[in-house]
Coordinates of C-alpha atoms in Angstrom, one line a residue:
X197 CA 106.4 70.8 101.7
X198 CA 104.2 73.0 99.5
X199 CA 101.3 72.0 97.3
X200 CA 99.2 74.2 94.9
X201 CA 95.5 73.4 94.8
X202 CA 92.2 74.7 93.5
X203 CA 89.5 74.9 96.2
X204 CA 85.9 75.1 94.9
X205 CA 83.7 76.5 97.6
X206 CA 80.4 78.1 98.2
X207 CA 80.7 81.9 98.6
X208 CA 80.2 81.8 102.4
X209 CA 82.7 79.0 102.7
X210 CA 85.3 80.9 100.6
X211 CA 85.2 83.7 103.2
X212 CA 85.8 81.3 106.1
X213 CA 89.5 80.3 106.7
X214 CA 88.3 77.3 108.6
X215 CA 86.4 76.0 105.6
X216 CA 89.4 76.6 103.3
X217 CA 91.6 74.6 105.7
X218 CA 89.0 71.7 105.8
X219 CA 88.7 71.6 102.1
X220 CA 92.5 71.6 101.5
X221 CA 93.0 68.8 104.0
X222 CA 90.4 66.7 102.4
X223 CA 91.9 67.2 98.9
X224 CA 95.4 66.3 100.2
X225 CA 94.1 63.5 102.4
X226 CA 96.0 64.7 105.4
X227 CA 95.0 65.9 108.9
X228 CA 94.2 69.6 109.2
X229 CA 97.0 70.2 111.8
X230 CA 99.6 69.4 109.3
X231 CA 98.6 72.5 107.3
X232 CA 100.6 75.5 108.7
X233 CA 99.3 78.1 106.3
X234 CA 97.2 78.7 103.2
X235 CA 98.2 81.5 100.8
X236 CA 95.5 82.6 98.3
X237 CA 97.0 83.1 94.8
X238 CA 93.8 83.7 92.8
X239 CA 90.2 84.4 93.6
X240 CA 87.5 84.1 90.9
X241 CA 83.7 83.7 90.8
X242 CA 82.3 80.9 88.7
X243 CA 78.6 81.5 87.9
X244 CA 78.4 79.2 84.9
X245 CA 76.2 76.6 86.6
X246 CA 72.6 77.6 87.0
X247 CA 72.4 75.5 90.2
X248 CA 75.0 77.1 92.4
X249 CA 77.5 79.9 92.2
X250 CA 80.9 78.9 93.5
X251 CA 84.2 80.6 94.3
X252 CA 87.4 79.1 92.9
X253 CA 90.5 79.7 95.0
X254 CA 93.9 78.9 93.7
X255 CA 96.0 78.4 96.8
X256 CA 99.4 77.4 98.0
X257 CA 99.3 75.1 101.0
X258 CA 102.2 74.8 103.4
X259 CA 102.4 71.3 104.8
X260 CA 104.5 70.6 107.9
X261 CA 106.4 73.9 107.3
X262 CA 105.8 77.6 108.0
X263 CA 105.9 80.0 105.1
X264 CA 109.0 82.1 104.8
X265 CA 108.6 85.8 105.9
X266 CA 107.4 87.8 102.9
X267 CA 109.4 90.8 101.7
X268 CA 107.9 94.2 102.2
X269 CA 106.5 95.5 98.9
X270 CA 108.7 98.6 99.3
X271 CA 111.8 96.3 99.0
X272 CA 110.9 95.5 95.4
X273 CA 111.2 99.1 94.3
X274 CA 113.8 101.9 94.5
X275 CA 111.8 105.2 94.5
X276 CA 114.0 106.8 97.2
X277 CA 116.8 108.0 94.9
X278 CA 117.6 111.7 94.7
X279 CA 117.2 112.6 91.1
X280 CA 116.9 116.3 91.6
X281 CA 120.3 117.0 89.9
X282 CA 120.1 114.2 87.3
X283 CA 119.5 114.1 83.6
X284 CA 115.9 115.1 82.8
X285 CA 113.1 113.8 80.7
X286 CA 109.8 115.6 80.2
X287 CA 106.5 113.9 80.6
X288 CA 103.4 115.6 79.2
X289 CA 100.3 114.3 81.0
X290 CA 99.9 113.0 84.5
X291 CA 97.5 110.1 84.0
X292 CA 98.4 106.4 84.6
X293 CA 101.0 106.4 81.7
X294 CA 102.6 109.6 82.8
X295 CA 102.7 108.6 86.5
X296 CA 104.2 105.2 86.0
X297 CA 106.7 106.6 83.4
X298 CA 107.8 109.1 86.1
X299 CA 108.3 106.4 88.7
X300 CA 110.3 104.2 86.3
X301 CA 112.5 107.1 85.4
X302 CA 113.2 107.7 89.1
X303 CA 114.2 104.1 89.5
X304 CA 116.6 104.5 86.6
X305 CA 118.1 107.7 88.0
X306 CA 116.4 110.2 85.6
X307 CA 114.6 113.3 86.8
X308 CA 111.0 113.5 85.5
X309 CA 109.6 117.0 84.7
X310 CA 105.9 116.5 84.5
X311 CA 103.6 118.9 82.7
X312 CA 99.8 118.6 83.5
X313 CA 97.2 120.9 82.1
X314 CA 94.7 120.2 84.9
X315 CA 94.7 120.6 88.6
X316 CA 95.7 118.4 91.5
X317 CA 93.0 116.0 92.7
X318 CA 91.8 118.2 95.6
X319 CA 91.3 121.3 93.4
X320 CA 89.9 119.1 90.6
X321 CA 87.0 118.0 92.7
X322 CA 85.6 121.5 92.7
X323 CA 85.5 121.5 88.9
X324 CA 83.8 118.1 88.9
X325 CA 81.1 119.5 91.3
X326 CA 80.6 122.4 88.8
X327 CA 80.1 119.9 86.0
X328 CA 77.5 117.8 87.9
X329 CA 75.6 120.6 89.6
X330 CA 75.8 123.5 87.1
X331 CA 76.7 121.8 83.8
X332 CA 79.8 124.0 83.6
X333 CA 82.9 122.4 82.0
X334 CA 86.4 123.7 82.6
X335 CA 88.2 122.5 79.4
X336 CA 91.4 122.0 81.4
X337 CA 90.0 120.4 84.6
X338 CA 87.3 117.8 84.3
X339 CA 86.7 114.0 84.4
X340 CA 89.5 113.5 81.8
X341 CA 92.0 116.2 82.6
X342 CA 93.9 116.7 85.9
X343 CA 96.1 114.8 88.3
X344 CA 95.7 111.0 87.7
X345 CA 94.0 111.6 84.3
X346 CA 90.7 110.0 83.4
X347 CA 91.7 107.0 85.4
X348 CA 91.3 108.8 88.7
X349 CA 87.5 109.1 88.2
X350 CA 86.8 106.1 86.0
X351 CA 86.4 103.4 88.5
X352 CA 89.9 102.0 89.0
X353 CA 89.4 98.7 87.1
X354 CA 92.8 97.0 86.9
X355 CA 92.0 94.1 84.6
X356 CA 93.9 93.8 81.4
X357 CA 94.7 91.0 78.9
X358 CA 97.9 92.8 77.9
X359 CA 100.3 90.6 79.9
X360 CA 102.8 90.5 77.1
X361 CA 103.3 94.3 77.3
X362 CA 104.8 94.4 80.8
X363 CA 104.7 93.1 84.4
X364 CA 101.1 93.4 85.6
X365 CA 102.0 92.2 89.1
X366 CA 104.5 95.0 89.3
X367 CA 101.9 97.6 88.4
X368 CA 99.5 96.2 91.1
X369 CA 102.2 96.2 93.7
X370 CA 103.0 99.9 93.0
X371 CA 99.3 100.6 93.6
X372 CA 99.4 98.6 96.8
X373 CA 102.6 100.5 97.9
X374 CA 100.7 103.7 97.5
X375 CA 97.6 102.6 99.4
X376 CA 95.5 100.2 97.4
X377 CA 94.1 97.1 99.1
X378 CA 96.4 94.1 98.9
X379 CA 93.5 91.9 97.6
X380 CA 93.9 93.4 94.1
X381 CA 96.8 90.9 93.7
X382 CA 94.5 87.9 93.9
X383 CA 91.2 88.9 92.3
X384 CA 90.5 87.9 88.8
X385 CA 89.1 91.3 88.0
X386 CA 90.8 93.7 90.5
X387 CA 89.2 97.0 91.2
X388 CA 90.1 99.9 93.5
X389 CA 87.2 102.3 93.4
X390 CA 86.9 106.0 92.4
X391 CA 86.5 106.9 96.1
X392 CA 90.0 105.5 96.9
X393 CA 91.9 106.5 93.8
X394 CA 92.5 110.2 94.6
X395 CA 94.5 109.3 97.8
X396 CA 96.5 106.8 95.9
X397 CA 97.3 109.3 93.2
X398 CA 98.3 111.9 95.8
X399 CA 100.7 109.3 97.4
X400 CA 102.3 108.7 94.0
X401 CA 102.7 112.4 93.6
X402 CA 104.5 112.6 96.9
X403 CA 106.8 109.7 95.9
X404 CA 107.8 111.6 92.8
X405 CA 108.3 114.9 94.5
X406 CA 110.3 113.4 97.4
X407 CA 112.7 111.9 94.9
X408 CA 113.3 115.3 93.3
X409 CA 110.9 115.1 90.4
X410 CA 109.0 118.2 89.3
X411 CA 105.2 118.5 88.7
X412 CA 103.8 121.5 87.0
X413 CA 100.0 121.6 87.2
X414 CA 97.8 124.1 85.2
X415 CA 100.5 123.9 82.5
X416 CA 99.5 123.1 78.9
X417 CA 101.7 122.1 76.0
X418 CA 101.6 124.7 73.2
X419 CA 104.6 123.8 71.0
X420 CA 107.3 121.4 70.2
X421 CA 110.9 122.7 70.0
X422 CA 113.1 120.8 67.5
X423 CA 116.1 121.1 65.3
X424 CA 116.9 118.9 62.3
X425 CA 114.5 116.2 63.3
X426 CA 115.7 116.1 66.9
X427 CA 113.6 117.2 69.8
X428 CA 115.0 120.0 72.1
X429 CA 112.1 120.7 74.4
X430 CA 108.5 122.1 74.6
X431 CA 106.6 125.4 74.9
X432 CA 103.9 125.7 77.5
X433 CA 101.4 128.1 78.9
X434 CA 100.0 128.4 82.4
X435 CA 96.2 128.1 81.9
X436 CA 95.6 130.2 85.0
X437 CA 97.8 133.3 84.5
X438 CA 98.8 133.0 80.9
X439 CA 102.5 132.8 81.6
X440 CA 104.5 131.2 78.8
X441 CA 107.5 129.0 79.6
X442 CA 110.0 126.7 77.9
X443 CA 111.1 123.3 79.2
X444 CA 114.2 121.9 77.6
X445 CA 115.1 118.2 77.3
X446 CA 116.1 115.8 74.6
X447 CA 113.4 113.3 75.7
X448 CA 109.6 113.9 75.9
X449 CA 107.1 111.2 76.8
X450 CA 103.8 112.4 75.3
X451 CA 101.1 110.8 77.5
X452 CA 98.2 113.2 77.1
X453 CA 95.3 110.8 77.1
X454 CA 92.6 110.0 74.5
X455 CA 90.7 113.3 74.9
X456 CA 93.4 115.9 74.3
X457 CA 92.1 117.0 70.9
X458 CA 94.2 120.2 71.0
X459 CA 97.4 118.1 71.1
X460 CA 96.4 116.2 68.0
X461 CA 95.6 119.5 66.3
X462 CA 99.0 120.9 67.5
X463 CA 100.9 117.9 66.0
X464 CA 99.0 118.1 62.7
X465 CA 99.6 121.8 62.5
X466 CA 103.3 121.3 63.1
X467 CA 103.5 118.7 60.3
X468 CA 104.3 116.0 62.8
X469 CA 102.9 112.7 61.5
X470 CA 99.7 111.4 63.1
X471 CA 97.0 108.9 61.8
X472 CA 93.3 108.5 62.0
X473 CA 92.4 105.5 64.1
X474 CA 89.2 103.4 64.3
X475 CA 87.5 103.5 67.8
X476 CA 84.1 102.6 69.1
X477 CA 80.9 104.5 69.9
X478 CA 77.5 103.8 71.4
X479 CA 75.6 104.4 74.6
X480 CA 75.8 103.7 78.3
X481 CA 73.1 101.3 79.4
X482 CA 71.9 101.3 83.0
X483 CA 69.9 98.6 84.8
X484 CA 68.9 98.2 88.4
X485 CA 71.7 96.2 89.9
X486 CA 69.3 93.6 91.3
X487 CA 68.4 92.7 87.7
X488 CA 72.0 92.0 86.8
X489 CA 72.5 90.1 90.0
X490 CA 69.5 87.9 89.4
X491 CA 70.6 87.1 85.8
X492 CA 74.2 86.4 86.6
X493 CA 73.8 84.6 89.9
X494 CA 70.6 82.7 88.9
X495 CA 68.8 83.9 92.1
X496 CA 66.0 86.2 93.3
X497 CA 68.4 88.0 95.6
X498 CA 72.2 88.2 95.8
X499 CA 73.7 86.8 98.9
X500 CA 75.9 88.7 101.3
X501 CA 79.1 86.8 100.3
X502 CA 78.8 87.7 96.6
X503 CA 79.8 91.1 95.1
X504 CA 77.4 93.0 92.8
X505 CA 77.5 91.1 89.5
X506 CA 79.0 92.3 86.3
X507 CA 78.7 91.1 82.7
X508 CA 80.6 91.0 79.4
X509 CA 78.8 90.8 76.1
X510 CA 79.9 90.7 72.5
X511 CA 78.0 90.5 69.2
X512 CA 78.8 90.8 65.4
X513 CA 76.5 92.7 63.0
X514 CA 77.4 93.3 59.3
X515 CA 81.1 93.0 60.1
X516 CA 81.0 95.3 63.1
X517 CA 81.8 94.3 66.6
X518 CA 79.4 95.3 69.3
X519 CA 80.6 94.9 72.9
X520 CA 80.2 95.9 76.5
X521 CA 82.8 98.4 77.7
X522 CA 83.8 99.5 81.1
X523 CA 81.1 97.7 82.9
X524 CA 80.4 99.2 86.4
X525 CA 78.5 97.2 89.0
X526 CA 76.9 99.3 91.6
X527 CA 78.1 102.3 89.6
X528 CA 77.4 105.9 88.5
X529 CA 77.1 107.3 85.0
X530 CA 79.4 110.4 84.8
X531 CA 79.5 113.4 82.5
X532 CA 82.9 113.1 80.7
X533 CA 82.8 115.9 78.2
X534 CA 86.0 118.0 77.9
X535 CA 84.5 121.1 76.2
X536 CA 81.3 123.1 76.4
X537 CA 78.6 122.1 73.9
X538 CA 79.1 118.4 74.0
X539 CA 77.8 115.4 75.8
X540 CA 80.0 112.4 76.7
X541 CA 79.1 109.7 79.2
X542 CA 81.3 107.3 81.1
X543 CA 80.9 105.1 84.2
X544 CA 82.6 104.5 87.5
X545 CA 82.0 102.6 90.8
X546 CA 83.0 103.2 94.4
X547 CA 85.1 100.5 96.1
X548 CA 82.1 98.8 97.6
X549 CA 80.1 99.0 94.4
X550 CA 77.1 99.7 96.5
X551 CA 75.0 102.0 94.4
X552 CA 71.6 100.7 93.2
X553 CA 72.4 100.7 89.5
X554 CA 74.7 98.8 87.1
X555 CA 75.9 100.5 84.0
X556 CA 78.0 99.6 81.0
X557 CA 79.0 101.1 77.7
X558 CA 77.6 99.1 74.8
X559 CA 79.6 100.3 71.8
X560 CA 80.0 99.6 68.1
X561 CA 83.2 99.6 66.2
X562 CA 83.7 102.6 64.0
X563 CA 85.6 102.2 60.7
X564 CA 87.0 104.4 58.0
X565 CA 83.8 104.5 56.0
X566 CA 82.0 106.1 58.9
X567 CA 84.2 109.2 59.0
X568 CA 84.8 109.4 55.3
X569 CA 82.8 112.6 55.1
X570 CA 85.5 114.3 57.2
X571 CA 88.2 113.1 54.7
X572 CA 89.4 116.7 54.2
X573 CA 90.4 116.7 57.9
X574 CA 93.1 114.2 57.1
X575 CA 94.3 112.4 60.2
X576 CA 91.8 114.2 62.3
X577 CA 88.8 112.7 60.4
X578 CA 87.8 110.1 63.1
X579 CA 88.2 112.8 65.8
X580 CA 85.9 115.2 63.9
X581 CA 83.3 112.4 63.5
X582 CA 83.5 111.7 67.2
X583 CA 83.2 115.4 68.0
X584 CA 80.2 115.9 65.8
X585 CA 78.2 113.2 67.4
X586 CA 79.0 114.5 70.9
X587 CA 77.8 118.0 69.8
X588 CA 74.6 116.6 68.4
X589 CA 74.0 114.8 71.7
X590 CA 74.3 118.1 73.5
X591 CA 71.8 119.7 71.2
X592 CA 69.4 116.8 71.8
X593 CA 69.5 117.5 75.6
X594 CA 68.0 120.5 77.2
X595 CA 71.1 122.3 78.5
X596 CA 73.3 122.0 81.6
X597 CA 74.7 118.7 80.3
X598 CA 71.4 116.9 80.4
X599 CA 71.9 113.7 78.4
X600 CA 69.5 112.3 75.7
X601 CA 68.1 109.0 76.9
X602 CA 65.6 106.3 76.0
X603 CA 64.2 103.1 77.5
X604 CA 65.7 100.0 75.8
X605 CA 62.5 98.6 74.2
X606 CA 61.4 102.1 73.1
X607 CA 64.8 102.4 71.3
X608 CA 64.1 99.1 69.6
X609 CA 60.6 100.2 68.6
X610 CA 61.9 103.7 67.5
X611 CA 59.6 105.7 69.8
X612 CA 60.4 108.5 72.2
X613 CA 60.0 107.2 75.8
X614 CA 57.0 108.8 77.5
X615 CA 58.7 108.5 80.9
X616 CA 62.3 107.7 82.0
X617 CA 63.3 105.7 85.0
X618 CA 65.5 107.0 87.8
X619 CA 69.1 107.3 86.7
X620 CA 72.5 107.8 88.4
X621 CA 73.5 110.5 85.9
X622 CA 73.5 113.5 88.1
X623 CA 73.0 116.3 85.6
X624 CA 69.8 114.5 84.5
X625 CA 68.4 113.0 81.3
X626 CA 65.9 114.1 78.7
X627 CA 63.8 111.8 76.6
X628 CA 65.0 111.5 73.0
X629 CA 64.9 109.0 70.2
X630 CA 68.5 107.8 70.0
X631 CA 67.9 106.2 66.6
X632 CA 67.8 109.8 65.3
X633 CA 70.8 111.0 67.2
X634 CA 73.3 108.1 66.6
X635 CA 74.8 107.6 63.2
X636 CA 72.6 105.2 61.2
X637 CA 75.0 102.2 61.1
X638 CA 75.8 102.5 64.8
X639 CA 72.0 102.5 65.7
X640 CA 71.3 99.5 63.5
X641 CA 74.1 97.5 65.1
X642 CA 73.0 98.4 68.6
X643 CA 69.4 97.4 67.7
X644 CA 70.5 94.0 66.5
X645 CA 72.9 93.5 69.4
X646 CA 70.5 94.3 72.2
X647 CA 68.0 91.7 70.8
X648 CA 70.9 89.2 70.8
X649 CA 72.0 90.2 74.3
X650 CA 68.4 89.7 75.5
X651 CA 68.6 86.0 74.4
X652 CA 71.8 85.5 76.4
X653 CA 70.5 87.4 79.4
X654 CA 66.7 87.4 79.2
X655 CA 65.8 90.0 81.8
X656 CA 68.5 92.3 80.3
X657 CA 66.2 93.1 77.4
X658 CA 63.8 95.3 79.3
X659 CA 62.2 98.7 79.4
X660 CA 63.6 99.1 82.9
X661 CA 67.0 99.5 81.2
X662 CA 67.9 103.0 80.2
X663 CA 70.2 104.0 77.2
X664 CA 72.1 107.2 77.8
X665 CA 74.1 108.9 74.9
X666 CA 76.7 109.2 73.9
X667 CA 79.5 106.8 74.9
X668 CA 82.3 107.9 72.5
X669 CA 85.6 108.1 74.4
X670 CA 86.3 104.4 74.3
X671 CA 89.8 104.9 72.9
X672 CA 91.7 107.5 70.9
X673 CA 90.5 108.4 67.4
X674 CA 94.1 109.2 66.5
X675 CA 97.3 107.2 66.6
X676 CA 100.7 108.9 67.0
X677 CA 103.1 106.5 65.2
X678 CA 106.3 105.3 66.8
X679 CA 109.0 102.8 66.0
X680 CA 108.2 99.5 67.5
X681 CA 111.7 99.1 68.9
X682 CA 112.9 102.5 70.0
X683 CA 109.3 103.7 70.7
X684 CA 110.3 107.1 69.2
X685 CA 108.2 109.0 66.7
X686 CA 109.6 108.2 63.2
X687 CA 110.0 111.9 62.3
X688 CA 111.2 113.3 65.6
X689 CA 114.0 111.7 67.6
X690 CA 113.4 112.1 71.4
X691 CA 109.5 112.1 71.2
X692 CA 108.0 109.1 72.8
X693 CA 104.2 108.8 72.0
X694 CA 102.7 106.9 75.0
X695 CA 99.6 105.4 76.4
X696 CA 95.9 105.7 75.4
X697 CA 96.3 109.1 73.8
X698 CA 98.9 107.8 71.4
X699 CA 96.8 104.7 70.6
X700 CA 99.0 102.1 72.5
X701 CA 96.9 101.3 75.6
X702 CA 93.3 100.7 76.7
X703 CA 92.9 101.1 80.4
X704 CA 94.8 101.9 83.6
X705 CA 97.1 98.9 83.7
X706 CA 98.0 98.8 80.0
X707 CA 98.6 102.6 80.1
X708 CA 100.8 102.2 83.2
X709 CA 102.8 99.4 81.5
X710 CA 103.2 101.5 78.3
X711 CA 104.4 104.4 80.5
X712 CA 107.1 102.2 82.0
X713 CA 108.1 100.9 78.5
X714 CA 108.5 104.5 77.2
X715 CA 110.6 105.4 80.3
X716 CA 112.9 102.4 79.6
X717 CA 113.1 103.6 76.0
X718 CA 114.3 107.0 77.1
X719 CA 117.4 105.3 78.5

C-alpha cells in the first residue's frame, strides 16, 4: 500500500531519514517497521511564521511493500539514434532553446545543424576572464554569447511557472541525464549553479555530436536565403577567419537569445517583420547575505540546515510594475555587456551559494511611451532605448567596465555616496548618482518601490545595500512574430522564431521547452 503525505519538520529533522520515518509513522498511526521506504516528491522551505522556519516534504510512503525498481532516466529518452544522414534542420544559437531543440530533433530522427557565433565553454572562459580582469569585451564571446548561451553563466535557476508550455519534469530529467544533481526534481526552486553548468553543457554537446548532429562554433548568421516566401537556408561568416558559407535547409529555428541585436537589425534590414516589445530595466541590488538570512529566517544567524535565503518582491507605481528579478543568494554580480562602450549587470550563484553577498535585479516595466523618442527606429525603438541607457552607464563609470553604483539610502536622498561598500562585481564600481543616470520614470518607480520593500523587509532598506547599474537585459526588447499553431514566421515559411530572443520565453526552463516546441513544429 502507498500513501502520500506532507511532513512538516524542522530543518535539521528534514535532513534526517530517521525523523522522516518517525513523523510518517505518527501521521499514519502505524509502527515504523511497516514503512519500507519513503520517496520525497517535493521539498520546500516555509518561513512564513516568525516563530520557526519549517521544511515541508511531500512524500510517498510505501507501507508493507517495497517500491518497484525505478527506470533509469536514460530509458525515458532516445538520443542514441544516428541522424547523420537524415533530413536536416538548422538551429541558430546554442543556448537552452537551441540545445533542447537539437535534442528533440534527434529523438524525432532529424539532423540538427547548429550555428553558434561564440566559442565552446572552455574557450569562452578565457574571454570571460578578459572581461573581468581587463574590461575587454569580445562581441561574439562573452557572458551572453557562446556555448550554452547566457544560461551557462547565469546561475542555472530552473524555476518556471510556464507549466502549460511543456513538460518541466522532462527538462529537469535531461539536465540530470547530463550531470545535474537528481535533487533538482524535488526542490521547489531548483538550481544547478554556474560552476556546474559548463560540464553539463559539454555533455549535451557530446550527446548531439554522437548522434550525428553538427555544431559550428565561431559562426555568425549574416543572411537569410529565401524564395517566394519560403526559406531555403542561411548565409554565415566565420568570426575568426572571415570565411563565408551557406547552410541549406527548409527549416531554421532562430534561437539567438535576447542580446543578439545584430540579428534584429538583420531581420529589419531584410524586411522580415519584427515588433518592438516592452521589457524591464533597473539596477542590481546587493546586500550582505547575512542580512537577507536574518530577515527571511527571523534569526540572528542562519542554521546549518537552511540554505542562504532568497526573496521575491513586487510593487506597483503609477501603473508600472516593479519587481525582483533573477535573485541570487550567495551570488556574484557579473558584467553582461555584449559590446564595447556599454555597462550591463547580471547575477549568478555557484551551486553551494556560499559567497558572502546576495544580489537581485530590481527592475521597472518599460512601456511604449518610454521609447517613443526612438520612434523613427520602428521595431528597434525599445532596443535603441535599452542600448542608450547602457552606453550612458558606461560613460558614468571610469573605464574598464567599472559600473556606476550608489548606496540605497543615498539613492533615495539623491546624493552621491561618499564611500561604497565591498562588492562582488569584479571589474569594480564607481560612485555615481543613479537618479541622474536612469530614465526619470524608472528612477521614480525604483525610489517608491524601495521604500515599500523596506516596510516588507525592514533591514532590506539600508545603506549597507548597494545599487549597481544598469540591469537592462531582463528580456528581449523585440518580438519576432510567429503563428501560434505552426510556430512559423507569418512572412517566411520554414523560419521558427524561438526562445527568449524571439520573445517567447523567460529563463532556462521556459526557453528549453520552447526549443522543444519549435523542434516538434519542424516536423
